[in-house]
Amino acid sequence: MKMIVSGGGTGGHIYPALSLVEALKAQDPASEVLYVGSERGLEKNIVPEKGIKFEALKIQGFKRKLFSLYNFETVYLFLKSVKHAKKIIKQFNPDVVVGTGGYVSGAVLYAAAKMGIPTVIHEQNSVVGWTNKFLSRYVDKIGIAFEDAKAQFPENKVVFTGNPRAQQVAKIKSDFNWNQIGLKSDEPTVLIFGGSQGALKINSVTAKAIPIFNQKNYQVVFVTGKSRYDDVMKNLKDVKINSNVKILPYIANMPEVLPRVSLIVGRAGATSLAEITALGIPSILIPSPYVTADHQTKNAMSLVKNHAAIIETESDLNEQSLTKKVDTLMHNEQLRQEMAENAKKMGVVDATDKLLSVCKTAINEHKN
Ligand SMILES: CC(=O)N[C@H]1[C@@H](OP(=O)(O)OP(=O)(O)OC[C@H]2O[C@@H](n3ccc(=O)[nH]c3=O)[C@H](O)[C@@H]2O)O[C@H](CO)[C@@H](O)[C@@H]1O
């Protein structure tokens, strides 16, 4: 099969696309894949590092103030990107084009649909993103990861697939050990991170909590996000960091690391939640209040309702509330175990197989 995938901006859109590519390659080693991303997003580094052929489009998202010079430029760049995407698609000649969200997938999937090529989009969230809403009119099939998303799309196109990243993390045989990053290998360990880019409030509160975490009988791994690392470390220049605490800019091998994590503290991005449920990891979720229609709170509540996670609002978060909640869970292995089991029941660990089969259906239906 020849497949173009497109998804960009943040890890939540990129990793599901990469999981799909990995599964396709495993099923059909002769398959050919091209990833079309944006010049600015995280994908421009993450994708080539995986040895996948990559092309970039120059594109940007809309800003809230509709009639602004910036938004006129956005429309211009979108139209230019559609033209560029058509050229790339014509040259590569794919059997199917798959989009996993982000502005760039808007241009690529729109171009492919207009060229009469089979198209599939994947929506990771319970509240449908702007790009996928726009594309839903043009594409052939839509994979979803939350039942709530169904009613927001044309009914005849939707298939529940789950998030491909869930299958990828669930099947990994990890030989990762905490001592590879300078910690003790067999200590209970909390992982704190604010999604793929880090989050300002989570970073500032966690930084203030370091002197408290220093005293604990568990380990803390604090991931700041690549672009925020220097600021965090500058603020901590006079603070002692004990050997049970590790601060990192980014974890590139998350699927290997996650099975060793005792508790996650993080945002409620949909791809993170797919990983948490696929592996069965207890979590404290701090939804981002800055996303469309507050979708992270909705994402988080699906776990909270099933006693798989606890929620903390960003406005209530401070170093005392954080360390208290982490302590409660880290000092109660049975509670963690119960939350882990409840989370695992929600995992969709055959999501990639399902999405690949949706791609095949889209191709076959085009032939008939
Ligand atoms: C601010 C924003 O718009 N966030 C959206 C974005 O989140 P974001 O890009 O943060 O996505 P998620 O939290 O869903 O996923 C993050 C992904 O990055 C990986 N990771 C993270 C940190 C790290 O150091 N290494 C690493 O590999 C995680 O394992 C995960 O696979 O996309 C999600 C999926 O559409 C949405 O639900 C989020 O609302």
Coordinates of C-alpha atoms and ligand atoms in Angstrom, one line a residue:
M1 CA 0.0 0.0 0.0
K2 CA 1.2 3.6 -0.7
M3 CA 0.0 5.9 2.1
I4 CA 0.4 9.6 2.7
V5 CA -0.1 10.6 6.4
S6 CA -0.5 14.1 7.6
G7 CA -0.9 15.4 11.1
G8 CA 0.9 18.2 12.8
G9 CA 1.6 20.8 15.3
T10 CA 1.7 18.8 18.5
G11 CA 2.5 15.3 19.7
G12 CA -1.1 14.4 20.2
H13 CA -1.6 14.5 16.4
I14 CA 1.8 13.2 15.4
Y15 CA 2.2 10.1 17.5
P16 CA -1.1 8.5 16.3
A17 CA 0.0 9.0 12.7
L18 CA 3.4 7.4 13.5
S19 CA 1.8 4.5 15.2
L20 CA -0.3 3.9 12.1
V21 CA 2.8 4.0 9.9
E22 CA 4.6 1.5 12.2
A23 CA 1.7 -0.9 12.0
L24 CA 1.4 -0.6 8.3
K25 CA 5.1 -1.3 7.8
A26 CA 4.9 -4.3 10.1
Q27 CA 1.8 -5.7 8.2
D28 CA 3.2 -5.0 4.8
P29 CA 7.0 -4.4 4.7
A30 CA 6.7 -3.4 1.0
S31 CA 4.4 -0.5 1.8
E32 CA 5.6 3.1 1.0
V33 CA 4.8 6.0 3.3
L34 CA 5.2 9.8 2.9
Y35 CA 4.5 12.1 5.9
V36 CA 3.4 15.6 5.0
G37 CA 3.7 18.0 7.9
S38 CA 4.1 21.7 8.6
E39 CA 7.4 23.7 8.6
R40 CA 6.8 24.9 12.1
G41 CA 5.3 21.9 14.1
L42 CA 7.1 19.3 16.3
E43 CA 6.7 16.8 13.4
K44 CA 9.6 18.4 11.4
N45 CA 12.1 16.9 13.8
I46 CA 10.2 13.9 15.2
V47 CA 9.3 12.3 11.8
P48 CA 12.6 12.4 10.0
E49 CA 14.3 11.0 13.2
K50 CA 12.1 7.9 12.7
G51 CA 13.5 7.5 9.2
I52 CA 10.2 8.3 7.5
K53 CA 10.1 10.3 4.3
F54 CA 8.9 13.9 5.1
E55 CA 7.7 16.9 3.1
A56 CA 6.8 20.2 4.8
L57 CA 4.1 22.8 3.9
K58 CA 4.2 26.4 5.0
I59 CA 0.9 26.8 6.9
Q60 CA -0.4 28.4 10.0
G61 CA -3.6 28.4 12.2
F62 CA -6.3 31.0 12.5
K63 CA -6.3 33.4 15.4
R64 CA -9.4 34.3 17.4
K65 CA -9.8 37.8 15.9
L66 CA -11.3 36.8 12.6
F67 CA -10.7 39.9 10.4
S68 CA -7.1 40.5 11.0
L69 CA -4.1 40.7 8.6
Y70 CA -2.8 37.5 10.2
N71 CA -5.9 35.6 9.3
F72 CA -5.8 36.9 5.7
E73 CA -2.3 35.6 5.5
T74 CA -3.6 32.3 7.0
V75 CA -6.2 31.9 4.2
Y76 CA -3.5 32.7 1.6
L77 CA -1.1 30.1 3.0
F78 CA -3.9 27.5 3.2
L79 CA -4.7 28.0 -0.5
K80 CA -1.0 27.9 -1.4
S81 CA -0.6 24.7 0.7
V82 CA -3.5 23.0 -1.0
K83 CA -1.7 23.7 -4.4
H84 CA 1.6 22.4 -3.0
A85 CA -0.1 19.4 -1.5
K86 CA -1.7 18.5 -4.8
K87 CA 1.7 18.5 -6.4
I88 CA 3.2 16.2 -3.7
I89 CA 0.2 13.9 -3.9
K90 CA 0.4 13.7 -7.7
Q91 CA 4.0 12.8 -7.5
F92 CA 3.7 10.2 -4.8
N93 CA 0.5 8.7 -6.2
P94 CA -0.9 7.2 -2.9
D95 CA -3.6 4.6 -2.5
V96 CA -4.9 6.5 0.5
V97 CA -4.3 9.7 2.4
V98 CA -4.8 9.8 6.2
G99 CA -5.1 12.8 8.4
T100 CA -4.7 12.9 12.2
G101 CA -5.5 16.6 12.8
G102 CA -3.7 19.9 13.0
Y103 CA -3.9 22.6 10.3
V104 CA -1.5 20.9 7.9
S105 CA -3.8 17.9 7.6
G106 CA -6.6 20.3 6.5
A107 CA -4.7 21.3 3.4
V108 CA -3.4 17.8 2.6
L109 CA -6.7 16.0 3.0
Y110 CA -8.7 18.7 1.2
A111 CA -6.3 18.5 -1.7
A112 CA -6.5 14.6 -1.8
A113 CA -10.3 14.6 -1.6
K114 CA -10.6 17.1 -4.5
M115 CA -8.2 14.8 -6.5
G116 CA -10.6 11.9 -6.0
I117 CA -8.1 9.9 -3.8
P118 CA -9.5 7.7 -0.9
T119 CA -9.2 9.8 2.3
V120 CA -9.5 8.9 6.0
I121 CA -9.3 11.2 9.1
H122 CA -8.8 10.3 12.7
E123 CA -10.2 12.4 15.5
Q124 CA -8.5 11.7 18.9
N125 CA -10.8 13.9 21.0
S126 CA -14.3 13.8 22.3
V127 CA -14.9 17.3 21.0
V128 CA -14.1 17.5 17.3
G129 CA -11.3 19.8 16.3
W130 CA -11.8 22.6 13.8
T131 CA -9.8 21.0 11.0
N132 CA -11.5 17.6 11.2
K133 CA -14.9 19.3 11.3
F134 CA -14.1 21.1 8.1
L135 CA -12.7 18.0 6.5
S136 CA -15.6 15.7 7.5
R137 CA -17.6 17.0 4.5
Y138 CA -15.0 15.9 2.0
V139 CA -13.3 12.7 3.3
D140 CA -14.5 9.1 2.9
K141 CA -14.1 7.7 6.4
I142 CA -13.6 9.0 9.9
G143 CA -12.0 7.0 12.8
I144 CA -12.9 8.2 16.3
A145 CA -11.6 7.4 19.8
F146 CA -14.5 8.7 21.9
E147 CA -18.1 7.7 21.3
D148 CA -19.1 11.3 22.0
A149 CA -17.4 12.4 18.8
K150 CA -19.8 10.4 16.7
A151 CA -22.7 12.8 16.7
Q152 CA -20.5 15.6 15.5
F153 CA -19.7 13.9 12.2
P154 CA -21.7 12.6 9.2
E155 CA -23.1 9.3 10.6
N156 CA -22.4 7.1 7.6
K157 CA -18.6 7.9 7.6
V158 CA -17.8 7.2 11.3
V159 CA -16.1 4.1 12.7
F160 CA -15.0 3.7 16.3
T161 CA -11.3 2.8 16.1
G162 CA -9.7 4.1 19.3
N163 CA -6.3 5.9 19.2
P164 CA -3.5 4.0 17.3
R165 CA -1.0 5.1 19.9
A166 CA -2.8 2.8 22.4
Q167 CA -2.0 -0.3 20.4
Q168 CA 1.6 0.8 19.9
V169 CA 2.3 1.3 23.6
A170 CA 0.4 -1.8 24.7
K171 CA 2.4 -4.2 22.6
I172 CA 5.9 -2.9 23.4
K173 CA 8.3 -5.1 25.3
S174 CA 10.2 -2.5 27.2
D175 CA 13.7 -3.0 28.6
F176 CA 13.9 0.5 29.9
N177 CA 15.2 0.9 33.4
W178 CA 15.2 4.1 35.5
N179 CA 18.9 3.8 36.1
Q180 CA 19.4 4.7 32.4
I181 CA 18.5 8.3 33.4
G182 CA 20.4 8.3 36.7
L183 CA 17.6 7.1 39.1
K184 CA 17.2 3.9 41.1
S185 CA 15.8 1.1 39.0
D186 CA 13.2 -0.3 41.5
E187 CA 11.8 2.7 43.2
P188 CA 8.1 3.9 42.7
T189 CA 8.3 6.8 40.2
V190 CA 6.0 9.7 39.4
L191 CA 6.1 11.2 35.9
I192 CA 5.0 14.8 35.7
F193 CA 4.6 16.5 32.2
G194 CA 2.3 19.0 30.5
G195 CA 1.6 17.3 27.2
S196 CA 4.0 17.2 24.3
Q197 CA 5.0 20.8 24.6
G198 CA 5.0 21.2 28.4
A199 CA 2.7 23.6 30.3
L200 CA 3.6 26.8 31.9
K201 CA 1.5 26.4 35.1
I202 CA 2.4 22.7 35.6
N203 CA 6.1 23.7 35.2
S204 CA 6.0 26.6 37.6
V205 CA 4.1 24.7 40.3
T206 CA 6.3 21.5 40.0
A207 CA 9.4 23.7 40.1
K208 CA 8.2 25.2 43.4
A209 CA 7.4 21.7 44.7
I210 CA 11.0 20.4 44.1
P211 CA 12.2 21.1 47.7
I212 CA 9.1 19.1 48.9
F213 CA 9.7 16.2 46.4
N214 CA 13.4 16.1 47.5
Q215 CA 12.3 14.7 50.8
K216 CA 10.1 11.9 49.5
N217 CA 10.6 8.1 49.5
Y218 CA 9.6 7.9 45.9
Q219 CA 11.2 9.3 42.7
V220 CA 10.0 12.2 40.5
V221 CA 10.6 12.7 36.8
F222 CA 9.7 16.1 35.7
V223 CA 9.5 16.8 31.9
T224 CA 9.3 20.5 31.1
G225 CA 8.8 20.5 27.3
K226 CA 11.8 21.2 25.0
S227 CA 11.3 24.9 24.6
R228 CA 10.6 25.5 28.3
Y229 CA 13.5 23.6 29.8
D230 CA 16.0 26.5 30.0
D231 CA 13.5 28.8 31.8
V232 CA 12.7 26.1 34.3
M233 CA 16.3 25.4 35.0
K234 CA 17.1 29.2 35.3
N235 CA 14.4 29.5 38.0
L236 CA 15.9 26.5 39.8
K237 CA 19.5 27.6 39.7
D238 CA 19.7 28.2 43.5
V239 CA 17.5 25.2 44.4
K240 CA 19.1 21.9 45.4
I241 CA 17.8 18.9 43.4
N242 CA 18.1 15.6 45.3
S243 CA 19.0 12.3 43.6
N244 CA 15.4 11.1 43.7
V245 CA 14.3 14.0 41.3
K246 CA 15.2 14.2 37.6
I247 CA 14.3 17.1 35.3
L248 CA 14.3 16.5 31.6
P249 CA 13.3 18.6 28.5
Y250 CA 11.6 15.8 26.7
I251 CA 11.3 12.0 26.6
A252 CA 11.7 10.7 23.1
N253 CA 11.1 7.0 24.0
M254 CA 7.9 7.4 25.9
P255 CA 6.4 4.0 24.9
E256 CA 9.5 2.3 26.6
V257 CA 9.4 4.6 29.7
L258 CA 5.6 4.5 30.4
P259 CA 5.4 0.9 31.5
R260 CA 7.8 1.7 34.4
V261 CA 5.7 4.7 35.7
S262 CA 3.8 4.3 38.9
L263 CA 1.7 7.5 38.6
I264 CA 1.3 10.2 35.9
V265 CA 0.6 13.8 36.6
G266 CA -0.3 15.6 33.4
R267 CA -2.6 17.3 31.0
A268 CA -5.6 15.4 29.6
G269 CA -4.6 15.4 25.9
A270 CA -6.4 12.6 24.1
T271 CA -3.2 10.7 23.0
S272 CA -1.8 10.8 26.5
L273 CA -5.1 9.3 27.8
A274 CA -5.0 6.6 25.1
E275 CA -1.5 5.6 26.5
I276 CA -2.7 5.8 30.1
T277 CA -5.7 3.5 29.4
A278 CA -3.8 1.1 27.1
L279 CA -1.2 0.5 29.8
G280 CA -3.3 1.0 32.9
I281 CA -1.5 3.8 34.7
P282 CA -3.1 5.8 37.6
S283 CA -3.1 9.5 36.9
I284 CA -3.8 13.0 38.2
L285 CA -5.1 15.0 35.3
I286 CA -4.9 18.8 35.0
P287 CA -6.9 19.7 31.9
S288 CA -5.6 22.6 29.8
P289 CA -8.1 25.4 30.1
Y290 CA -6.8 26.9 26.8
V291 CA -8.2 24.4 24.3
T292 CA -11.3 24.4 22.1
A293 CA -14.6 23.9 24.0
D294 CA -12.7 22.8 27.1
H295 CA -12.2 19.4 25.4
Q296 CA -9.5 18.2 27.8
T297 CA -11.9 18.4 30.8
K298 CA -14.3 16.2 28.8
N299 CA -11.5 13.8 28.0
A300 CA -10.4 13.7 31.6
M301 CA -13.9 13.2 33.0
S302 CA -14.3 9.9 31.0
L303 CA -11.5 8.5 33.1
V304 CA -12.6 10.1 36.4
K305 CA -16.1 8.7 36.0
N306 CA -14.6 5.2 35.8
H307 CA -12.4 5.8 38.9
A308 CA -9.3 5.6 36.7
A309 CA -8.0 9.1 37.4
I310 CA -8.4 12.1 39.6
I311 CA -8.8 15.6 38.3
E312 CA -7.3 18.9 39.5
T313 CA -8.2 22.2 37.8
E314 CA -5.3 24.4 36.7
S315 CA -6.7 27.3 38.8
D316 CA -6.6 25.1 42.0
L317 CA -3.2 23.8 41.3
N318 CA -0.3 24.9 43.7
E319 CA 2.7 23.1 45.2
Q320 CA 0.7 22.1 48.3
S321 CA -2.2 20.6 46.4
L322 CA 0.1 18.9 43.9
T323 CA 2.4 17.2 46.5
K324 CA -0.6 16.3 48.7
K325 CA -2.4 14.5 45.9
V326 CA 0.8 12.8 44.7
D327 CA 1.5 11.7 48.3
T328 CA -2.0 10.3 48.7
L329 CA -1.5 8.0 45.7
M330 CA 2.1 7.2 46.1
H331 CA 1.5 6.1 49.7
N332 CA -1.4 3.9 48.7
E333 CA -0.4 1.1 46.4
Q334 CA -3.8 -0.6 46.6
L335 CA -5.6 2.6 45.4
R336 CA -3.1 2.9 42.6
Q337 CA -3.6 -0.7 41.6
E338 CA -7.4 -0.2 41.5
M339 CA -7.1 3.0 39.4
A340 CA -4.7 1.2 37.1
E341 CA -7.2 -1.7 36.6
N342 CA -10.0 0.7 35.9
A343 CA -7.9 2.6 33.4
K344 CA -6.9 -0.6 31.6
K345 CA -10.5 -1.6 31.1
M346 CA -10.9 1.5 29.0
G347 CA -7.9 0.9 26.7
V348 CA -8.5 0.1 23.0
V349 CA -5.5 -2.0 22.3
D350 CA -6.4 -3.0 18.7
A351 CA -6.9 0.6 17.5
T352 CA -4.3 0.6 14.8
D353 CA -5.7 -2.7 13.3
K354 CA -9.1 -1.0 13.2
L355 CA -7.8 2.2 11.6
L356 CA -5.9 0.3 9.0
S357 CA -9.0 -1.7 8.1
V358 CA -10.9 1.6 7.8
C359 CA -8.2 2.7 5.3
K360 CA -8.6 -0.5 3.3
T361 CA -12.4 -0.1 3.2
A362 CA -12.0 3.5 2.0
I363 CA -9.7 2.2 -0.8
N364 CA -12.0 -0.7 -1.8
E365 CA -15.2 1.5 -1.8
H366 CA -13.4 3.9 -4.2
K367 CA -12.7 1.0 -6.6
N368 CA -16.4 0.0 -6.7
Ligands
LIG1 C1 -2.6 22.3 23.9 C2 -3.3 21.4 23.0 O1 -3.8 21.8 21.9 N1 -3.3 20.1 23.3 C3 -3.9 19.1 22.4 C4 -2.8 18.3 21.8 O2 -2.1 17.8 23.0 P1 -0.6 17.2 23.0 O3 0.1 17.4 21.8 O4 0.0 17.7 24.3 O5 -1.1 15.7 23.0 P2 -1.4 14.6 24.1 O6 -1.2 14.9 25.5 O7 -2.6 13.9 23.6 O8 -0.2 13.6 23.6 C5 1.1 13.9 23.8 C6 2.0 12.9 23.2 O9 3.3 13.3 23.3 C7 4.1 12.3 23.9 N2 5.2 12.9 24.6 C8 5.0 13.9 25.6 C9 6.0 14.4 26.3 C10 7.3 13.9 26.1 O10 8.3 14.3 26.7 N3 7.5 12.9 25.2 C11 6.5 12.4 24.4 O11 6.7 11.5 23.6 C12 3.1 11.6 24.8 O12 3.6 10.3 25.1 C13 1.9 11.6 23.9 O13 2.0 10.5 22.9 O14 -3.3 17.2 21.1 C14 -4.3 16.3 21.8 C15 -4.7 15.2 20.8 O15 -5.4 15.7 19.7 C16 -5.4 17.1 22.3 O16 -6.3 16.3 23.1 C17 -4.8 18.2 23.2 O17 -5.9 19.0 23.8

